[in-house]
Amino acid sequence: MGQSLFISDLHLCASRPHITAAFLDFLKDTASQAVALYVLGDLFEYWAGDDDIQDMHHLPIISAFKRLADSGVKLYLMHGNRDFLISSEFCDAAGMTLLPDPSIINLHGKTVLLSHGDDLCTDDVEYQKFRVQVRAAEWQEDFLKLPLQVRKDQIEAIRMRSEHEKSQKSMQIMDVNQAAVDHLLRVHHYPEMLIHGHTHRPHEHQIQLDGHKITRWVLGDWYEQGSYLSCNQFGCEAMSL
């Protein structure tokens, strides 16, 4: 039984080439030894649409995924709050399977719930309103009709505004709401584990809920260094590059 690896919040972009290089090394040296790799959202700093797959920054990443998939490693991708416009053209080119958020998987005999995690941050009311707006099919259809560069310019403006707004918010507001976590776990019948990202606060939490013991793993981001969760039949371990 091999390792299954989980990553999120890489925020890959041309302005951080050292992180992209570290990630490509991770795919070649570490993920190539795994049976499966799960990317739980925010692979890219932003994604303006699948018509951007020919971008010079994106091509090496897509090619590396495809080589990994062709070697037999199962690749899974979940939308994050930055790259929810990734669609079938990207997944086909990269050899990845797009998972809905949330998703239940069988991980080495354990029932595991996967999520990006942003919908658990319910105390951030303004963000949740924005999330509902941009996840709507009608909004996405209209947005993707715009020229690619116009989309990129608009996303950059939204990002700058978002960074300013985040600086005005408390850390508690931007973390998960425990009641939202408990509700998700109840809806999915008390999985043995919950794995998510988004908050950039890597940690292993032990939850006692309605007589059930559940482990909540929070994945780290890749702003400073690479990190991942490695799981096999004996358990999970948080790792750094």
Short mmCIF file of C-alpha atoms in Angstrom, two decimals:
data_model
loop_
_atom_site.label_atom_id
_atom_site.label_comp_id
_atom_site.label_asym_id
_atom_site.label_seq_id
_atom_site.Cartn_x
_atom_site.Cartn_y
_atom_site.Cartn_z
CA MET A 1 0.00 0.00 0.00
CA GLY A 2 1.52 3.31 -1.12
CA GLN A 3 1.19 6.87 0.07
CA SER A 4 -1.68 9.22 -0.78
CA LEU A 5 -0.63 12.87 -0.72
CA PHE A 6 -2.73 15.97 -0.06
CA ILE A 7 -1.80 19.57 -0.86
CA SER A 8 -3.58 22.89 -1.14
CA ASP A 9 -3.03 26.64 -1.32
CA LEU A 10 0.02 26.61 -3.55
CA HIS A 11 -1.04 29.89 -5.19
CA LEU A 12 1.33 29.27 -8.09
CA CYS A 13 2.07 32.35 -10.18
CA ALA A 14 4.80 33.79 -12.36
CA SER A 15 5.85 36.27 -9.65
CA ARG A 16 6.96 33.42 -7.33
CA PRO A 17 9.07 31.25 -9.65
CA HIS A 18 10.91 29.61 -6.72
CA ILE A 19 7.63 28.14 -5.46
CA THR A 20 6.74 26.84 -8.92
CA ALA A 21 10.21 25.27 -9.17
CA ALA A 22 9.80 23.66 -5.74
CA PHE A 23 6.42 22.29 -6.76
CA LEU A 24 7.74 20.81 -10.01
CA ASP A 25 10.50 19.12 -7.98
CA PHE A 26 7.85 17.83 -5.56
CA LEU A 27 5.90 16.26 -8.43
CA LYS A 28 9.02 14.64 -9.86
CA ASP A 29 10.69 13.47 -6.65
CA THR A 30 7.88 12.91 -4.13
CA ALA A 31 4.48 12.63 -5.81
CA SER A 32 5.92 10.21 -8.36
CA GLN A 33 6.34 7.70 -5.51
CA ALA A 34 2.71 8.00 -4.39
CA VAL A 35 -0.41 6.17 -5.49
CA ALA A 36 -2.52 9.33 -5.52
CA LEU A 37 -2.19 13.10 -5.24
CA TYR A 38 -5.10 15.30 -4.16
CA VAL A 39 -4.91 19.05 -4.80
CA LEU A 40 -7.58 20.59 -2.56
CA GLY A 41 -7.91 24.01 -4.13
CA ASP A 42 -5.94 27.16 -4.89
CA LEU A 43 -3.39 25.44 -7.06
CA PHE A 44 -2.97 28.80 -8.81
CA GLU A 45 -3.02 32.34 -7.47
CA TYR A 46 -5.93 32.77 -9.86
CA TRP A 47 -7.40 31.06 -12.91
CA ALA A 48 -9.09 33.22 -15.53
CA GLY A 49 -10.38 30.36 -17.67
CA ASP A 50 -9.24 27.25 -19.50
CA ASP A 51 -8.33 29.31 -22.55
CA ASP A 52 -5.25 30.32 -20.54
CA ILE A 53 -3.64 26.86 -20.50
CA GLN A 54 -1.09 27.95 -23.13
CA ASP A 55 0.35 30.58 -20.77
CA MET A 56 4.11 30.09 -20.48
CA HIS A 57 3.86 29.75 -16.70
CA HIS A 58 1.04 27.22 -16.83
CA LEU A 59 2.44 24.90 -19.52
CA PRO A 60 5.28 23.33 -17.44
CA ILE A 61 2.88 22.68 -14.56
CA ILE A 62 0.29 21.05 -16.79
CA SER A 63 2.96 18.96 -18.53
CA ALA A 64 4.36 17.79 -15.19
CA PHE A 65 0.90 16.71 -14.03
CA LYS A 66 0.33 14.82 -17.28
CA ARG A 67 3.64 12.97 -16.98
CA LEU A 68 2.72 12.01 -13.44
CA ALA A 69 -0.72 10.80 -14.50
CA ASP A 70 0.75 8.82 -17.39
CA SER A 71 3.13 7.10 -14.94
CA GLY A 72 0.12 5.71 -13.06
CA VAL A 73 -0.33 8.17 -10.19
CA LYS A 74 -4.01 9.09 -9.70
CA LEU A 75 -4.48 12.86 -9.73
CA TYR A 76 -7.46 14.66 -8.22
CA LEU A 77 -8.26 18.36 -8.18
CA MET A 78 -10.78 20.37 -6.18
CA HIS A 79 -11.71 23.98 -6.80
CA GLY A 80 -10.48 26.61 -4.37
CA ASN A 81 -11.55 30.20 -3.95
CA ARG A 82 -8.87 31.33 -6.42
CA ASP A 83 -9.17 28.75 -9.20
CA PHE A 84 -12.87 27.81 -9.31
CA LEU A 85 -12.93 28.51 -13.08
CA ILE A 86 -10.74 25.49 -13.82
CA SER A 87 -12.77 23.19 -16.05
CA SER A 88 -12.56 20.11 -18.24
CA GLU A 89 -10.01 21.42 -20.75
CA PHE A 90 -7.43 21.94 -18.02
CA CYS A 91 -8.22 18.62 -16.34
CA ASP A 92 -7.97 16.73 -19.62
CA ALA A 93 -4.63 18.34 -20.44
CA ALA A 94 -3.25 17.64 -16.96
CA GLY A 95 -4.66 14.13 -16.56
CA MET A 96 -6.62 15.10 -13.46
CA THR A 97 -10.09 14.23 -12.16
CA LEU A 98 -12.13 17.16 -10.85
CA LEU A 99 -13.79 16.44 -7.51
CA PRO A 100 -16.85 18.24 -6.15
CA ASP A 101 -16.46 20.16 -2.90
CA PRO A 102 -16.98 18.39 -0.54
CA SER A 103 -16.16 14.80 -1.50
CA ILE A 104 -16.04 11.54 0.44
CA ILE A 105 -13.25 9.09 -0.35
CA ASN A 106 -12.11 5.74 1.00
CA LEU A 107 -8.54 6.32 2.13
CA HIS A 108 -6.76 3.09 3.05
CA GLY A 109 -9.96 1.78 4.61
CA LYS A 110 -10.95 5.02 6.35
CA THR A 111 -13.87 7.26 5.39
CA VAL A 112 -12.41 10.69 4.68
CA LEU A 113 -14.19 13.94 3.81
CA LEU A 114 -12.29 16.37 1.56
CA SER A 115 -13.00 20.07 1.15
CA HIS A 116 -11.19 23.24 0.18
CA GLY A 117 -12.54 24.77 3.39
CA ASP A 118 -13.64 28.26 2.41
CA ASP A 119 -17.34 27.51 2.86
CA LEU A 120 -16.57 26.66 6.52
CA CYS A 121 -15.47 30.25 7.23
CA THR A 122 -19.05 31.38 7.81
CA ASP A 123 -18.11 34.24 10.17
CA ASP A 124 -16.73 36.08 7.12
CA VAL A 125 -20.17 37.09 5.91
CA GLU A 126 -19.00 39.38 3.10
CA TYR A 127 -16.78 36.68 1.63
CA GLN A 128 -19.61 34.14 1.73
CA LYS A 129 -21.82 36.54 -0.25
CA PHE A 130 -19.05 36.96 -2.82
CA ARG A 131 -18.54 33.18 -2.96
CA VAL A 132 -22.21 32.57 -3.77
CA GLN A 133 -22.07 35.21 -6.52
CA VAL A 134 -18.99 33.92 -8.36
CA ARG A 135 -19.93 30.24 -8.04
CA ALA A 136 -23.24 30.86 -9.82
CA ALA A 137 -23.34 29.31 -13.31
CA GLU A 138 -24.85 32.46 -14.85
CA TRP A 139 -22.12 34.71 -13.42
CA GLN A 140 -19.37 32.38 -14.65
CA GLU A 141 -20.91 32.10 -18.10
CA ASP A 142 -21.05 35.88 -18.46
CA PHE A 143 -17.55 36.35 -17.08
CA LEU A 144 -15.99 33.78 -19.41
CA LYS A 145 -17.45 35.61 -22.42
CA LEU A 146 -15.10 38.52 -21.71
CA PRO A 147 -11.69 38.65 -23.43
CA LEU A 148 -8.99 36.82 -21.48
CA GLN A 149 -6.96 39.93 -20.67
CA VAL A 150 -10.06 41.76 -19.46
CA ARG A 151 -10.78 38.82 -17.14
CA LYS A 152 -7.24 38.88 -15.81
CA ASP A 153 -7.39 42.62 -15.17
CA GLN A 154 -10.68 42.27 -13.32
CA ILE A 155 -9.39 39.39 -11.22
CA GLU A 156 -6.28 41.37 -10.32
CA ALA A 157 -8.43 44.27 -9.17
CA ILE A 158 -10.58 41.91 -7.07
CA ARG A 159 -7.45 40.37 -5.56
CA MET A 160 -6.04 43.75 -4.56
CA ARG A 161 -9.33 44.74 -2.96
CA SER A 162 -9.54 41.39 -1.19
CA GLU A 163 -6.03 41.75 0.26
CA HIS A 164 -6.95 45.18 1.62
CA GLU A 165 -10.18 43.87 3.14
CA LYS A 166 -8.41 40.91 4.74
CA SER A 167 -6.00 43.28 6.48
CA GLN A 168 -9.02 44.82 8.21
CA LYS A 169 -10.46 41.50 9.41
CA SER A 170 -9.66 39.59 12.57
CA MET A 171 -7.89 36.24 12.32
CA GLN A 172 -10.88 34.60 14.00
CA ILE A 173 -13.28 35.75 11.27
CA MET A 174 -11.07 34.21 8.58
CA ASP A 175 -10.83 30.84 10.34
CA VAL A 176 -13.40 28.04 10.15
CA ASN A 177 -16.53 28.27 12.27
CA GLN A 178 -16.76 25.22 14.54
CA ALA A 179 -20.54 25.01 14.18
CA ALA A 180 -20.10 24.91 10.38
CA VAL A 181 -17.51 22.14 10.74
CA ASP A 182 -19.82 20.15 13.03
CA HIS A 183 -22.73 20.58 10.62
CA LEU A 184 -20.64 19.34 7.68
CA LEU A 185 -19.50 16.30 9.65
CA ARG A 186 -23.05 15.45 10.68
CA VAL A 187 -24.37 15.82 7.12
CA HIS A 188 -21.71 13.37 5.93
CA HIS A 189 -22.39 10.87 8.71
CA TYR A 190 -19.31 11.39 10.87
CA PRO A 191 -16.35 10.53 8.63
CA GLU A 192 -13.21 9.40 10.39
CA MET A 193 -11.24 12.32 8.97
CA LEU A 194 -11.78 15.74 7.44
CA ILE A 195 -8.96 17.18 5.31
CA HIS A 196 -9.11 20.77 4.06
CA GLY A 197 -7.02 23.82 3.32
CA HIS A 198 -7.84 27.51 2.76
CA THR A 199 -7.09 28.92 6.20
CA HIS A 200 -3.29 28.51 5.90
CA ARG A 201 -3.20 27.24 9.50
CA PRO A 202 -1.77 23.72 9.29
CA HIS A 203 -2.69 21.62 12.29
CA GLU A 204 -4.13 18.30 13.41
CA HIS A 205 -7.36 18.80 15.39
CA GLN A 206 -9.15 16.08 17.35
CA ILE A 207 -12.92 16.50 17.44
CA GLN A 208 -15.38 14.73 19.72
CA LEU A 209 -18.82 15.05 18.13
CA ASP A 210 -21.99 13.19 19.15
CA GLY A 211 -19.95 10.27 20.44
CA HIS A 212 -17.68 10.13 17.38
CA LYS A 213 -13.95 10.86 17.29
CA ILE A 214 -12.94 12.70 14.11
CA THR A 215 -9.55 14.01 13.04
CA ARG A 216 -9.50 17.34 11.18
CA TRP A 217 -6.31 17.93 9.23
CA VAL A 218 -5.68 21.49 7.99
CA LEU A 219 -3.21 21.71 5.11
CA GLY A 220 -0.52 24.37 4.93
CA ASP A 221 0.10 26.89 2.18
CA TRP A 222 3.15 27.15 -0.07
CA TYR A 223 4.00 30.83 0.36
CA GLU A 224 7.27 30.19 2.20
CA GLN A 225 7.89 26.47 1.68
CA GLY A 226 6.16 23.41 0.36
CA SER A 227 4.06 21.28 2.68
CA TYR A 228 1.87 18.22 2.25
CA LEU A 229 -0.03 15.55 4.15
CA SER A 230 1.12 11.99 3.56
CA CYS A 231 -1.27 9.16 4.43
CA ASN A 232 -0.99 5.38 4.32
CA GLN A 233 -2.67 2.46 6.08
CA PHE A 234 -0.85 3.35 9.30
CA GLY A 235 -1.99 6.98 9.48
CA CYS A 236 -1.19 10.49 8.28
CA GLU A 237 1.81 12.75 8.78
CA ALA A 238 2.29 16.42 7.95
CA MET A 239 5.46 16.92 5.90
CA SER A 240 7.54 19.87 4.70
CA LEU A 241 9.89 20.06 1.76
#
